[in-house]
PDB file of C-alpha atoms in Angstrom:
ATOM      1  CA  MET A  27       9.766  -6.257 -39.582  1.00 50.00           C
ATOM      2  CA  SER A  28       8.611  -9.176 -37.588  1.00 58.00           C
ATOM      3  CA  ASP A  29      12.405 -10.078 -36.948  1.00 70.00           C
ATOM      4  CA  LEU A  30      12.930  -7.110 -35.159  1.00 65.00           C
ATOM      5  CA  GLU A  31      13.000  -7.238 -31.347  1.00 66.00           C
ATOM      6  CA  LEU A  32      11.291  -4.633 -28.609  1.00 53.00           C
ATOM      7  CA  THR A  33      14.138  -1.977 -26.938  1.00 51.00           C
ATOM      8  CA  PRO A  34      14.700  -1.186 -23.581  1.00 51.00           C
ATOM      9  CA  SER A  35      12.985   1.805 -24.389  1.00 49.00           C
ATOM     10  CA  GLN A  36       9.742  -0.116 -25.436  1.00 45.00           C
ATOM     11  CA  THR A  37       9.522  -1.996 -22.231  1.00 49.00           C
ATOM     12  CA  VAL A  38       8.882  -1.189 -18.229  1.00 51.00           C
ATOM     13  CA  GLY A  39      10.476  -3.530 -16.340  1.00 51.00           C
ATOM     14  CA  PRO A  40      10.347  -6.383 -14.926  1.00 51.00           C
ATOM     15  CA  PHE A  41      13.526  -4.544 -12.694  1.00 54.00           C
ATOM     16  CA  PHE A  42      11.960  -3.765  -9.084  1.00 56.00           C
ATOM     17  CA  SER A  43      13.396  -6.042  -7.176  1.00 56.00           C
ATOM     18  CA  GLY A  44      16.523  -5.689  -7.937  1.00 59.00           C
ATOM     19  CA  ALA A  45      17.124  -1.890  -8.912  1.00 59.00           C
ATOM     20  CA  LEU A  46      14.983  -0.462  -5.821  1.00 63.00           C
ATOM     21  CA  PRO A  47      16.491  -2.548  -2.711  1.00 66.00           C
ATOM     22  CA  TRP A  48      15.502  -0.705   0.681  1.00 69.00           C
ATOM     23  CA  PRO A  49      18.200  -1.636   3.713  1.00 73.00           C
ATOM     24  CA  ASP A  50      15.315  -2.418   6.027  1.00 82.00           C
ATOM     25  CA  GLY A  51      12.841  -4.007   3.399  1.00 86.00           C
ATOM     26  CA  PRO A  52       9.311  -4.974   4.817  1.00 94.00           C
ATOM     27  CA  TYR A  53      10.249  -4.100   8.116  1.00 95.00           C
ATOM     28  CA  VAL A  54       8.544  -0.833   8.916  1.00 96.00           C
ATOM     29  CA  VAL A  55       9.028  -1.919  12.932  1.00 96.00           C
ATOM     30  CA  PRO A  56      11.749  -4.532  14.351  1.00 95.00           C
ATOM     31  CA  GLU A  57      10.302  -8.016  15.226  1.00 93.00           C
ATOM     32  CA  ALA A  58       9.624  -7.877  18.948  1.00 94.00           C
ATOM     33  CA  THR A  59       7.236  -4.256  18.854  1.00 96.00           C
ATOM     34  CA  PRO A  60       4.593  -4.812  21.097  1.00 96.00           C
ATOM     35  CA  GLY A  61       1.470  -4.504  18.767  1.00 96.00           C
ATOM     36  CA  ALA A  62       3.435  -5.491  15.266  1.00 97.00           C
ATOM     37  CA  PHE A  63       1.724  -7.394  12.712  1.00 97.00           C
ATOM     38  CA  TRP A  64       2.042  -8.716   9.134  1.00 98.00           C
ATOM     39  CA  LEU A  65      -0.063  -6.950   6.798  1.00 98.00           C
ATOM     40  CA  ARG A  66       0.284  -9.335   3.551  1.00 98.00           C
ATOM     41  CA  GLY A  67      -1.430 -10.042  -0.035  1.00 98.00           C
ATOM     42  CA  LYS A  68      -0.644 -10.567  -3.906  1.00 98.00           C
ATOM     43  CA  VAL A  69      -0.446  -8.028  -6.669  1.00 97.00           C
ATOM     44  CA  PHE A  70      -2.959  -9.230  -9.368  1.00 96.00           C
ATOM     45  CA  ASP A  71      -3.259  -8.122 -13.192  1.00 94.00           C
ATOM     46  CA  GLU A  72      -6.530  -7.678 -14.979  1.00 92.00           C
ATOM     47  CA  GLN A  73      -6.687 -11.124 -15.932  1.00 93.00           C
ATOM     48  CA  GLY A  74      -6.806 -12.085 -12.185  1.00 94.00           C
ATOM     49  CA  ASP A  75      -2.431 -13.549 -12.927  1.00 95.00           C
ATOM     50  CA  PRO A  76      -0.619 -12.875 -10.037  1.00 96.00           C
ATOM     51  CA  VAL A  77       2.294  -9.890 -10.640  1.00 94.00           C
ATOM     52  CA  PRO A  78       5.739 -11.263  -9.645  1.00 91.00           C
ATOM     53  CA  ASP A  79       8.075  -8.501  -9.635  1.00 83.00           C
ATOM     54  CA  ALA A  80       6.212  -5.623  -8.581  1.00 91.00           C
ATOM     55  CA  LEU A  81       6.877  -3.499  -5.570  1.00 93.00           C
ATOM     56  CA  VAL A  82       4.438  -1.938  -2.412  1.00 96.00           C
ATOM     57  CA  GLU A  83       5.755   0.240  -0.764  1.00 95.00           C
ATOM     58  CA  SER A  84       3.897   1.590   2.489  1.00 97.00           C
ATOM     59  CA  TRP A  85       4.052   4.847   4.250  1.00 95.00           C
ATOM     60  CA  GLN A  86       2.017   5.673   7.397  1.00 96.00           C
ATOM     61  CA  ALA A  87       1.789   7.845  10.430  1.00 95.00           C
ATOM     62  CA  ASP A  88       2.635   6.353  14.048  1.00 96.00           C
ATOM     63  CA  PRO A  89       0.695   5.207  16.590  1.00 96.00           C
ATOM     64  CA  ALA A  90      -0.068   8.440  18.008  1.00 95.00           C
ATOM     65  CA  GLY A  91      -1.272   9.404  14.530  1.00 94.00           C
ATOM     66  CA  ARG A  92       2.198  11.305  13.721  1.00 92.00           C
ATOM     67  CA  PHE A  93       4.209  11.663  10.091  1.00 84.00           C
ATOM     68  CA  PRO A  94       7.747  12.132   9.888  1.00 77.00           C
ATOM     69  CA  HIS A  95       8.022  14.957   8.202  1.00 78.00           C
ATOM     70  CA  PRO A  96       8.088  18.398   8.064  1.00 78.00           C
ATOM     71  CA  ASP A  97       4.803  19.262   7.325  1.00 77.00           C
ATOM     72  CA  ASP A  98       3.736  17.638  10.622  1.00 78.00           C
ATOM     73  CA  PRO A  99       5.124  19.980  13.056  1.00 77.00           C
ATOM     74  CA  ARG A 100       4.073  17.548  15.838  1.00 81.00           C
ATOM     75  CA  GLY A 101       7.184  15.247  15.131  1.00 79.00           C
ATOM     76  CA  THR A 102       7.979  11.834  15.644  1.00 86.00           C
ATOM     77  CA  ASP A 103      11.088   9.910  15.439  1.00 86.00           C
ATOM     78  CA  PHE A 104       8.984   6.597  13.586  1.00 92.00           C
ATOM     79  CA  ARG A 105       9.681   5.998   9.878  1.00 89.00           C
ATOM     80  CA  GLY A 106       6.790   4.526   8.795  1.00 92.00           C
ATOM     81  CA  PHE A 107       7.871   3.589   5.880  1.00 94.00           C
ATOM     82  CA  GLY A 108       8.526  -0.195   4.370  1.00 95.00           C
ATOM     83  CA  ARG A 109       9.247  -1.820   0.959  1.00 94.00           C
ATOM     84  CA  CYS A 110       8.388  -5.243  -0.346  1.00 95.00           C
ATOM     85  CA  PRO A 111       8.984  -6.486  -3.849  1.00 92.00           C
ATOM     86  CA  THR A 112       6.417  -9.636  -4.944  1.00 93.00           C
ATOM     87  CA  ASP A 113       8.091 -12.784  -5.222  1.00 93.00           C
ATOM     88  CA  GLY A 114       7.024 -15.239  -8.361  1.00 92.00           C
ATOM     89  CA  ASP A 115       3.199 -15.501  -7.184  1.00 96.00           C
ATOM     90  CA  GLY A 116       2.917 -11.965  -6.253  1.00 96.00           C
ATOM     91  CA  SER A 117       2.668 -12.420  -3.023  1.00 97.00           C
ATOM     92  CA  TRP A 118       3.975  -9.331  -0.734  1.00 97.00           C
ATOM     93  CA  ALA A 119       4.705  -8.479   3.075  1.00 97.00           C
ATOM     94  CA  ILE A 120       4.917  -5.631   5.207  1.00 97.00           C
ATOM     95  CA  LEU A 121       5.584  -5.271   9.505  1.00 97.00           C
ATOM     96  CA  THR A 122       4.126  -2.528  11.132  1.00 97.00           C
ATOM     97  CA  VAL A 123       2.400  -1.463  13.892  1.00 97.00           C
ATOM     98  CA  ARG A 124      -1.677   0.141  13.767  1.00 97.00           C
ATOM     99  CA  PRO A 125      -1.212   4.076  12.742  1.00 97.00           C
ATOM    100  CA  GLY A 126      -3.046   6.391  15.039  1.00 96.00           C
ATOM    101  CA  ARG A 127      -6.004   8.738  13.560  1.00 96.00           C
ATOM    102  CA  VAL A 128      -4.786  11.549  11.429  1.00 92.00           C
ATOM    103  CA  PRO A 129      -6.030  14.979  10.519  1.00 90.00           C
ATOM    104  CA  ASP A 130      -7.012  15.807   6.654  1.00 89.00           C
ATOM    105  CA  PRO A 131      -6.354  19.047   5.317  1.00 88.00           C
ATOM    106  CA  PHE A 132      -9.552  20.799   6.832  1.00 92.00           C
ATOM    107  CA  GLY A 133      -8.514  19.119  10.193  1.00 90.00           C
ATOM    108  CA  ARG A 134     -11.116  15.945   9.993  1.00 92.00           C
ATOM    109  CA  PRO A 135     -10.199  13.153  11.949  1.00 94.00           C
ATOM    110  CA  GLN A 136      -9.242  10.066   9.141  1.00 97.00           C
ATOM    111  CA  ALA A 137      -9.677   6.263  10.621  1.00 98.00           C
ATOM    112  CA  PRO A 138      -6.797   4.544  10.724  1.00 98.00           C
ATOM    113  CA  HIS A 139      -5.370   3.796   7.363  1.00 98.00           C
ATOM    114  CA  LEU A 140      -1.863   3.051   5.587  1.00 98.00           C
ATOM    115  CA  ASP A 141      -0.747   4.525   2.552  1.00 97.00           C
ATOM    116  CA  LEU A 142       0.214   1.993  -0.699  1.00 98.00           C
ATOM    117  CA  SER A 143       1.926   2.788  -3.657  1.00 96.00           C
ATOM    118  CA  ILE A 144       2.474   0.070  -6.024  1.00 95.00           C
ATOM    119  CA  PHE A 145       5.060  -0.498  -9.238  1.00 91.00           C
ATOM    120  CA  ALA A 146       4.699  -2.899 -11.605  1.00 88.00           C
ATOM    121  CA  ARG A 147       5.208  -3.762 -15.321  1.00 81.00           C
ATOM    122  CA  GLY A 148       3.396  -2.157 -17.441  1.00 77.00           C
ATOM    123  CA  LEU A 149       3.005   0.920 -15.495  1.00 79.00           C
ATOM    124  CA  LEU A 150       4.347   4.134 -16.355  1.00 75.00           C
ATOM    125  CA  ASP A 151       4.133   5.626 -12.937  1.00 85.00           C
ATOM    126  CA  ARG A 152       2.717   4.464  -9.579  1.00 91.00           C
ATOM    127  CA  VAL A 153      -0.763   3.754  -8.429  1.00 95.00           C
ATOM    128  CA  VAL A 154      -1.932   4.445  -5.144  1.00 97.00           C
ATOM    129  CA  THR A 155      -4.127   3.073  -2.289  1.00 98.00           C
ATOM    130  CA  ARG A 156      -5.236   2.940   0.982  1.00 98.00           C
ATOM    131  CA  VAL A 157      -5.559   0.309   3.873  1.00 98.00           C
ATOM    132  CA  TYR A 158      -8.329   1.056   6.477  1.00 98.00           C
ATOM    133  CA  PHE A 159      -8.782  -1.808   9.338  1.00 98.00           C
ATOM    134  CA  PRO A 160     -11.632  -3.864   9.273  1.00 98.00           C
ATOM    135  CA  ASP A 161     -12.169  -3.423  12.996  1.00 97.00           C
ATOM    136  CA  GLU A 162     -12.214   0.321  12.682  1.00 97.00           C
ATOM    137  CA  ALA A 163     -16.265   0.433  11.426  1.00 96.00           C
ATOM    138  CA  PRO A 164     -17.167   3.901  13.030  1.00 97.00           C
ATOM    139  CA  ALA A 165     -13.967   5.689  12.203  1.00 97.00           C
ATOM    140  CA  ASN A 166     -14.442   4.137   8.850  1.00 98.00           C
ATOM    141  CA  ALA A 167     -17.705   4.862   8.158  1.00 96.00           C
ATOM    142  CA  ALA A 168     -16.409   8.765   9.140  1.00 96.00           C
ATOM    143  CA  ASP A 169     -13.423   8.947   7.161  1.00 97.00           C
ATOM    144  CA  PRO A 170     -13.585  11.789   4.769  1.00 95.00           C
ATOM    145  CA  VAL A 171     -11.668  10.059   2.143  1.00 96.00           C
ATOM    146  CA  LEU A 172     -13.463   6.306   2.288  1.00 97.00           C
ATOM    147  CA  SER A 173     -16.737   7.843   2.862  1.00 95.00           C
ATOM    148  CA  GLY A 174     -16.323   9.680  -0.738  1.00 95.00           C
ATOM    149  CA  VAL A 175     -15.725   6.706  -2.389  1.00 97.00           C
ATOM    150  CA  ASP A 176     -18.503   4.673  -4.367  1.00 96.00           C
ATOM    151  CA  GLU A 177     -19.992   2.533  -1.531  1.00 95.00           C
ATOM    152  CA  ALA A 178     -19.796  -0.513  -3.900  1.00 95.00           C
ATOM    153  CA  ARG A 179     -16.170  -0.312  -4.339  1.00 97.00           C
ATOM    154  CA  ARG A 180     -14.762   0.511  -0.774  1.00 97.00           C
ATOM    155  CA  ALA A 181     -14.367  -2.975   0.670  1.00 97.00           C
ATOM    156  CA  THR A 182     -11.550  -3.283  -2.204  1.00 98.00           C
ATOM    157  CA  LEU A 183      -9.633  -0.660   0.592  1.00 98.00           C
ATOM    158  CA  VAL A 184     -10.600  -2.531   3.495  1.00 98.00           C
ATOM    159  CA  ALA A 185      -8.190  -5.100   4.860  1.00 98.00           C
ATOM    160  CA  VAL A 186      -9.643  -8.736   6.335  1.00 98.00           C
ATOM    161  CA  PRO A 187      -8.126 -10.581   8.971  1.00 97.00           C
ATOM    162  CA  ASP A 188      -5.395 -13.237   8.500  1.00 93.00           C
ATOM    163  CA  GLU A 189      -3.432 -15.530  10.578  1.00 87.00           C
ATOM    164  CA  ASP A 190      -1.041 -13.185  11.906  1.00 86.00           C
ATOM    165  CA  GLY A 191      -2.219 -10.155  11.056  1.00 96.00           C
ATOM    166  CA  LEU A 192      -4.381  -8.826   7.827  1.00 98.00           C
ATOM    167  CA  ARG A 193      -4.511  -9.069   3.980  1.00 98.00           C
ATOM    168  CA  PHE A 194      -4.866  -7.018   1.598  1.00 98.00           C
ATOM    169  CA  ASP A 195      -4.929  -8.052  -2.136  1.00 98.00           C
ATOM    170  CA  ILE A 196      -4.469  -5.426  -5.246  1.00 98.00           C
ATOM    171  CA  ARG A 197      -5.905  -5.853  -7.935  1.00 97.00           C
ATOM    172  CA  LEU A 198      -4.613  -3.483 -10.577  1.00 96.00           C
ATOM    173  CA  ARG A 199      -7.284  -3.269 -13.040  1.00 93.00           C
ATOM    174  CA  GLY A 200     -10.459  -5.623 -13.769  1.00 92.00           C
ATOM    175  CA  ASN A 201     -13.241  -7.029 -11.952  1.00 92.00           C
ATOM    176  CA  GLY A 202     -12.857  -5.972  -8.245  1.00 94.00           C
ATOM    177  CA  GLU A 203     -10.039  -3.441  -9.373  1.00 96.00           C
ATOM    178  CA  THR A 204      -8.976  -1.847  -5.961  1.00 97.00           C
ATOM    179  CA  VAL A 205      -9.546   1.931  -5.977  1.00 97.00           C
ATOM    180  CA  PHE A 206      -6.361   3.920  -6.428  1.00 97.00           C
ATOM    181  CA  PHE A 207      -6.258   7.588  -5.623  1.00 96.00           C
ATOM    182  CA  SER A 208      -4.557  10.578  -7.673  1.00 91.00           C
ATOM    183  CA  VAL A 209      -1.729  12.116  -6.326  1.00 81.00           C
TER     184      VAL A 209
END
């Protein structure tokens, strides 16, 4: 029986960069947009090895805190979406702008944040996390979602300053695992 090989139905990926292209790729906004910055990071597995050919998608409100979604009656023309496959060393980058504060379902203001979905080999479904800004300490402390996360793990949701923007590494499992949310 050891001569048998795995069939495609027994494997998950890697196929993300070739199968799920997005016309604008990592550009949520054009490069010349005022306030645009790069959010960069790497995706790591439980051994701390980079995950090549994963896919990171971002979804966010516009700078005024509006979403391009039917559930947001205020409306906006801002698309708020980006998609970037990881390269051979697990790196990804998305060019975006800082989102405004949005209300939670109970009307409480949330801190500015970006939502990320990560698709990777071995995952049968995406995992979802958030990226908070390091210079928003008062808003982060009052955020109803972030304040509900175990204090020892909150740092996995806050980006750190980088040379031309922010850095946010994603650890899928293991030591320092990023907090993921059930959606």
